[in-house]
Amino acid sequence: MGDKFQLIHDVSPGTTGWTVKVVVAEKFSPKVAQRSPTKYQNLTLMDSEGSTVQATLYGQNITAFQDELLLGKTYLISNALVKETNAEYKAKSGEIQWTISGRTRIRRVEENNSNLLISTYSFTDFEDLPKYMDSNLDISVIGMIIDIKPRRIIQTRFGKECQVQDLVLVNKRFDTVLLTMWETFVDNECKYICQNLRKKLILIGKHLKVTSFNGLSISTKADSSFFIDGEFELVEEFKSWGHTNSEIIDNMISEKHYLTSTPSKLSVPTAEKDFTEIKNIQGLKTAKQFFWIKGKASVKVLNQTYWYMSCNNCNKISSENYGDIYPCVFCKCTDAKAIPRAKVYMQLTDPTGYINATAIGNPAEYFLQSNAEILMNQTLIPTAASMRLSMDEDEIFYVKAITQELSTDCKFEILFIVNPSQIAGDKNTGKAPVEHIGEPIKFLEPTTKRSLFHSDTDDAQSSKKKRDKSTIEITKKNQ
């Protein structure tokens, strides 16, 4: 980038006559300030030594400079307002920040500094994602976008409606992971991705987090940033790999197994001290905590509904009949499909005590050794032959504490169930990679299901009426 210009650390409040050559390392979506209606946009600028500074645009300057300061491009900048960062933001934003306005001089330089920029990234391999689950630690990833799910609306626990959209990324080992984009990323990045999905774009994401929501996945944070088909050598290498393996990738897209897959590996504790004793979380008051528990689960209340009709896009409850296409009032998807989803209310015990917990989706199917479609077709009161109601041996549970309405105590949801016999890893690390976590049972063939749940004399029309009636009654109970 040359050395005849000042570096970022040479510029401080009061410095005059300076010019710094920088590359735009990150460009964040515009936001509204928490304590005022002012709109602002942050950028991260980097000089030739890798030093960075946060630059901010306010109000109308965001629109005025929207075609300037492009991500990954190099510029000469002078006459920006330089000031010390407020003390409460120094840890995140640095000691100094720049404000860019109409008085700031900006000149584009035709240089490719992509190698300098990408050298600051440390990518997390998909197989290492479980190590960061629910930690809120920053990760960076690179992957090919092979699919994008419909936009949906969700309601936060504070009552705010947010828009989200899921991307499917694949790496060079053909592993896939879901990346959930929130709010402004849906309006900007997702819109562009939808228009160019067939190009199999390469995404580089920074400041992301790993969550256990709906299975292990990646999610954006407020300060996440992306390069989509950026001008980097590793992007070209990824595209070349994609071209070589286009037939395999096209089959993956066609079959869409990744939409129902569970995490291939989880970092499960192997040391007893890393498991939580149930007595220590009985009467827990603080939600959004996660625990590994070793114990047994059993159904104590037999007379419960082991499934509910749901939207295939957001998993929220639906009053529609199985297979109906309808507009979902929750996620606003106009062509949602009503599908059954397994759920079970159970008791989780270890030698120190017990808690009541709910499992929904894959963990419920794994525990019951059945699946939602079978559960929908059977009677409300289960039998030992139709599903599993208790565990003979200890298994490992990943549990989340959730705020409970009308109570100060938390309730618990089981997110993953692991059979200890599956654990096979390096015990020196204290974590063991586990294959096939809580994988749902495969659907039985239609003829097998008929023999289990219907007599040979039942005709198709009679069966459909019974199922629809049962669906309506059970759905009402769920509500």
JSON list of C-alpha atoms in Angstrom, two decimals, residues 233-323:
[
{"chain": "A", "resi": 233, "resn": "GLU", "atom": "CA", "xyz": [-7.48, -15.82, -4.18]},
{"chain": "A", "resi": 234, "resn": "LEU", "atom": "CA", "xyz": [-9.15, -18.24, -1.77]},
{"chain": "A", "resi": 235, "resn": "VAL", "atom": "CA", "xyz": [-12.54, -17.29, -3.23]},
{"chain": "A", "resi": 236, "resn": "GLU", "atom": "CA", "xyz": [-11.30, -18.17, -6.72]},
{"chain": "A", "resi": 237, "resn": "GLU", "atom": "CA", "xyz": [-9.92, -21.46, -5.35]},
{"chain": "A", "resi": 238, "resn": "PHE", "atom": "CA", "xyz": [-13.31, -22.18, -3.77]},
{"chain": "A", "resi": 239, "resn": "LYS", "atom": "CA", "xyz": [-15.10, -21.46, -7.04]},
{"chain": "A", "resi": 240, "resn": "SER", "atom": "CA", "xyz": [-12.71, -23.77, -8.89]},
{"chain": "A", "resi": 241, "resn": "TRP", "atom": "CA", "xyz": [-13.48, -26.52, -6.36]},
{"chain": "A", "resi": 242, "resn": "GLY", "atom": "CA", "xyz": [-17.19, -25.87, -6.89]},
{"chain": "A", "resi": 243, "resn": "HIS", "atom": "CA", "xyz": [-16.87, -26.17, -10.64]},
{"chain": "A", "resi": 244, "resn": "THR", "atom": "CA", "xyz": [-14.97, -29.46, -10.32]},
{"chain": "A", "resi": 245, "resn": "ASN", "atom": "CA", "xyz": [-17.60, -30.87, -7.96]},
{"chain": "A", "resi": 246, "resn": "SER", "atom": "CA", "xyz": [-20.67, -29.26, -9.53]},
{"chain": "A", "resi": 247, "resn": "GLU", "atom": "CA", "xyz": [-22.49, -32.57, -10.02]},
{"chain": "A", "resi": 248, "resn": "ILE", "atom": "CA", "xyz": [-22.19, -33.51, -6.35]},
{"chain": "A", "resi": 249, "resn": "ILE", "atom": "CA", "xyz": [-23.24, -30.04, -5.23]},
{"chain": "A", "resi": 250, "resn": "ASP", "atom": "CA", "xyz": [-26.23, -30.02, -7.60]},
{"chain": "A", "resi": 251, "resn": "ASN", "atom": "CA", "xyz": [-27.35, -33.36, -6.17]},
{"chain": "A", "resi": 252, "resn": "MET", "atom": "CA", "xyz": [-27.11, -31.94, -2.66]},
{"chain": "A", "resi": 253, "resn": "ILE", "atom": "CA", "xyz": [-29.27, -29.00, -3.68]},
{"chain": "A", "resi": 254, "resn": "SER", "atom": "CA", "xyz": [-31.79, -31.28, -5.38]},
{"chain": "A", "resi": 255, "resn": "GLU", "atom": "CA", "xyz": [-32.10, -33.77, -2.51]},
{"chain": "A", "resi": 256, "resn": "LYS", "atom": "CA", "xyz": [-31.97, -31.11, 0.24]},
{"chain": "A", "resi": 257, "resn": "HIS", "atom": "CA", "xyz": [-30.97, -33.55, 2.98]},
{"chain": "A", "resi": 258, "resn": "TYR", "atom": "CA", "xyz": [-29.31, -30.65, 4.78]},
{"chain": "A", "resi": 259, "resn": "LEU", "atom": "CA", "xyz": [-32.71, -29.20, 5.68]},
{"chain": "A", "resi": 260, "resn": "THR", "atom": "CA", "xyz": [-33.43, -32.09, 8.08]},
{"chain": "A", "resi": 261, "resn": "SER", "atom": "CA", "xyz": [-29.91, -33.04, 9.16]},
{"chain": "A", "resi": 262, "resn": "THR", "atom": "CA", "xyz": [-28.68, -32.77, 12.72]},
{"chain": "A", "resi": 263, "resn": "PRO", "atom": "CA", "xyz": [-25.20, -31.59, 13.75]},
{"chain": "A", "resi": 264, "resn": "SER", "atom": "CA", "xyz": [-22.57, -34.09, 12.69]},
{"chain": "A", "resi": 265, "resn": "LYS", "atom": "CA", "xyz": [-20.52, -33.47, 15.83]},
{"chain": "A", "resi": 266, "resn": "LEU", "atom": "CA", "xyz": [-20.86, -31.89, 19.23]},
{"chain": "A", "resi": 267, "resn": "SER", "atom": "CA", "xyz": [-18.14, -31.13, 21.74]},
{"chain": "A", "resi": 268, "resn": "VAL", "atom": "CA", "xyz": [-19.45, -33.19, 24.62]},
{"chain": "A", "resi": 269, "resn": "PRO", "atom": "CA", "xyz": [-17.71, -33.07, 28.04]},
{"chain": "A", "resi": 270, "resn": "THR", "atom": "CA", "xyz": [-15.85, -36.22, 29.05]},
{"chain": "A", "resi": 271, "resn": "ALA", "atom": "CA", "xyz": [-14.86, -35.17, 32.57]},
{"chain": "A", "resi": 272, "resn": "GLU", "atom": "CA", "xyz": [-17.50, -35.64, 35.29]},
{"chain": "A", "resi": 273, "resn": "LYS", "atom": "CA", "xyz": [-16.74, -32.17, 36.70]},
{"chain": "A", "resi": 274, "resn": "ASP", "atom": "CA", "xyz": [-17.99, -30.59, 33.46]},
{"chain": "A", "resi": 275, "resn": "PHE", "atom": "CA", "xyz": [-21.50, -31.97, 33.90]},
{"chain": "A", "resi": 276, "resn": "THR", "atom": "CA", "xyz": [-24.07, -30.02, 35.92]},
{"chain": "A", "resi": 277, "resn": "GLU", "atom": "CA", "xyz": [-25.80, -31.77, 38.81]},
{"chain": "A", "resi": 278, "resn": "ILE", "atom": "CA", "xyz": [-29.54, -31.32, 38.63]},
{"chain": "A", "resi": 279, "resn": "LYS", "atom": "CA", "xyz": [-29.78, -30.18, 42.25]},
{"chain": "A", "resi": 280, "resn": "ASN", "atom": "CA", "xyz": [-27.80, -27.07, 41.24]},
{"chain": "A", "resi": 281, "resn": "ILE", "atom": "CA", "xyz": [-30.38, -25.89, 38.70]},
{"chain": "A", "resi": 282, "resn": "GLN", "atom": "CA", "xyz": [-33.61, -26.72, 40.54]},
{"chain": "A", "resi": 283, "resn": "GLY", "atom": "CA", "xyz": [-35.48, -23.46, 41.04]},
{"chain": "A", "resi": 284, "resn": "LEU", "atom": "CA", "xyz": [-33.13, -21.62, 38.68]},
{"chain": "A", "resi": 285, "resn": "LYS", "atom": "CA", "xyz": [-34.09, -17.95, 38.21]},
{"chain": "A", "resi": 286, "resn": "THR", "atom": "CA", "xyz": [-31.73, -16.86, 35.40]},
{"chain": "A", "resi": 287, "resn": "ALA", "atom": "CA", "xyz": [-32.72, -17.92, 31.87]},
{"chain": "A", "resi": 288, "resn": "LYS", "atom": "CA", "xyz": [-30.64, -18.31, 28.69]},
{"chain": "A", "resi": 289, "resn": "GLN", "atom": "CA", "xyz": [-28.16, -20.61, 30.37]},
{"chain": "A", "resi": 290, "resn": "PHE", "atom": "CA", "xyz": [-27.00, -23.95, 28.97]},
{"chain": "A", "resi": 291, "resn": "PHE", "atom": "CA", "xyz": [-26.04, -27.13, 30.78]},
{"chain": "A", "resi": 292, "resn": "TRP", "atom": "CA", "xyz": [-24.65, -30.59, 30.05]},
{"chain": "A", "resi": 293, "resn": "ILE", "atom": "CA", "xyz": [-26.42, -33.17, 32.23]},
{"chain": "A", "resi": 294, "resn": "LYS", "atom": "CA", "xyz": [-25.80, -36.90, 32.52]},
{"chain": "A", "resi": 295, "resn": "GLY", "atom": "CA", "xyz": [-28.84, -38.87, 33.61]},
{"chain": "A", "resi": 296, "resn": "LYS", "atom": "CA", "xyz": [-32.02, -40.64, 32.53]},
{"chain": "A", "resi": 297, "resn": "ALA", "atom": "CA", "xyz": [-35.27, -39.37, 31.05]},
{"chain": "A", "resi": 298, "resn": "SER", "atom": "CA", "xyz": [-38.74, -40.84, 31.40]},
{"chain": "A", "resi": 299, "resn": "VAL", "atom": "CA", "xyz": [-42.32, -39.93, 30.62]},
{"chain": "A", "resi": 300, "resn": "LYS", "atom": "CA", "xyz": [-44.29, -39.55, 33.85]},
{"chain": "A", "resi": 301, "resn": "VAL", "atom": "CA", "xyz": [-47.46, -38.10, 32.33]},
{"chain": "A", "resi": 302, "resn": "LEU", "atom": "CA", "xyz": [-48.71, -40.56, 29.73]},
{"chain": "A", "resi": 303, "resn": "ASN", "atom": "CA", "xyz": [-51.81, -38.58, 28.83]},
{"chain": "A", "resi": 304, "resn": "GLN", "atom": "CA", "xyz": [-50.10, -35.88, 26.77]},
{"chain": "A", "resi": 305, "resn": "THR", "atom": "CA", "xyz": [-50.02, -34.99, 23.09]},
{"chain": "A", "resi": 306, "resn": "TYR", "atom": "CA", "xyz": [-46.78, -36.20, 21.54]},
{"chain": "A", "resi": 307, "resn": "TRP", "atom": "CA", "xyz": [-46.92, -33.98, 18.47]},
{"chain": "A", "resi": 308, "resn": "TYR", "atom": "CA", "xyz": [-48.39, -30.76, 17.19]},
{"chain": "A", "resi": 309, "resn": "MET", "atom": "CA", "xyz": [-49.20, -29.45, 13.72]},
{"chain": "A", "resi": 310, "resn": "SER", "atom": "CA", "xyz": [-46.66, -26.82, 12.75]},
{"chain": "A", "resi": 311, "resn": "CYS", "atom": "CA", "xyz": [-45.52, -24.44, 10.06]},
{"chain": "A", "resi": 312, "resn": "ASN", "atom": "CA", "xyz": [-42.67, -25.98, 8.08]},
{"chain": "A", "resi": 313, "resn": "ASN", "atom": "CA", "xyz": [-40.97, -22.58, 7.89]},
{"chain": "A", "resi": 314, "resn": "CYS", "atom": "CA", "xyz": [-40.98, -21.40, 11.53]},
{"chain": "A", "resi": 315, "resn": "ASN", "atom": "CA", "xyz": [-42.17, -24.47, 13.53]},
{"chain": "A", "resi": 316, "resn": "LYS", "atom": "CA", "xyz": [-44.96, -22.44, 15.18]},
{"chain": "A", "resi": 317, "resn": "ILE", "atom": "CA", "xyz": [-48.25, -24.17, 15.92]},
{"chain": "A", "resi": 318, "resn": "SER", "atom": "CA", "xyz": [-50.81, -24.35, 13.12]},
{"chain": "A", "resi": 319, "resn": "SER", "atom": "CA", "xyz": [-54.56, -24.97, 13.04]},
{"chain": "A", "resi": 320, "resn": "GLU", "atom": "CA", "xyz": [-54.38, -26.31, 9.48]},
{"chain": "A", "resi": 321, "resn": "ASN", "atom": "CA", "xyz": [-54.69, -29.94, 8.39]},
{"chain": "A", "resi": 322, "resn": "TYR", "atom": "CA", "xyz": [-51.65, -32.04, 7.52]},
{"chain": "A", "resi": 323, "resn": "GLY", "atom": "CA", "xyz": [-50.21, -31.07, 4.16]}
]
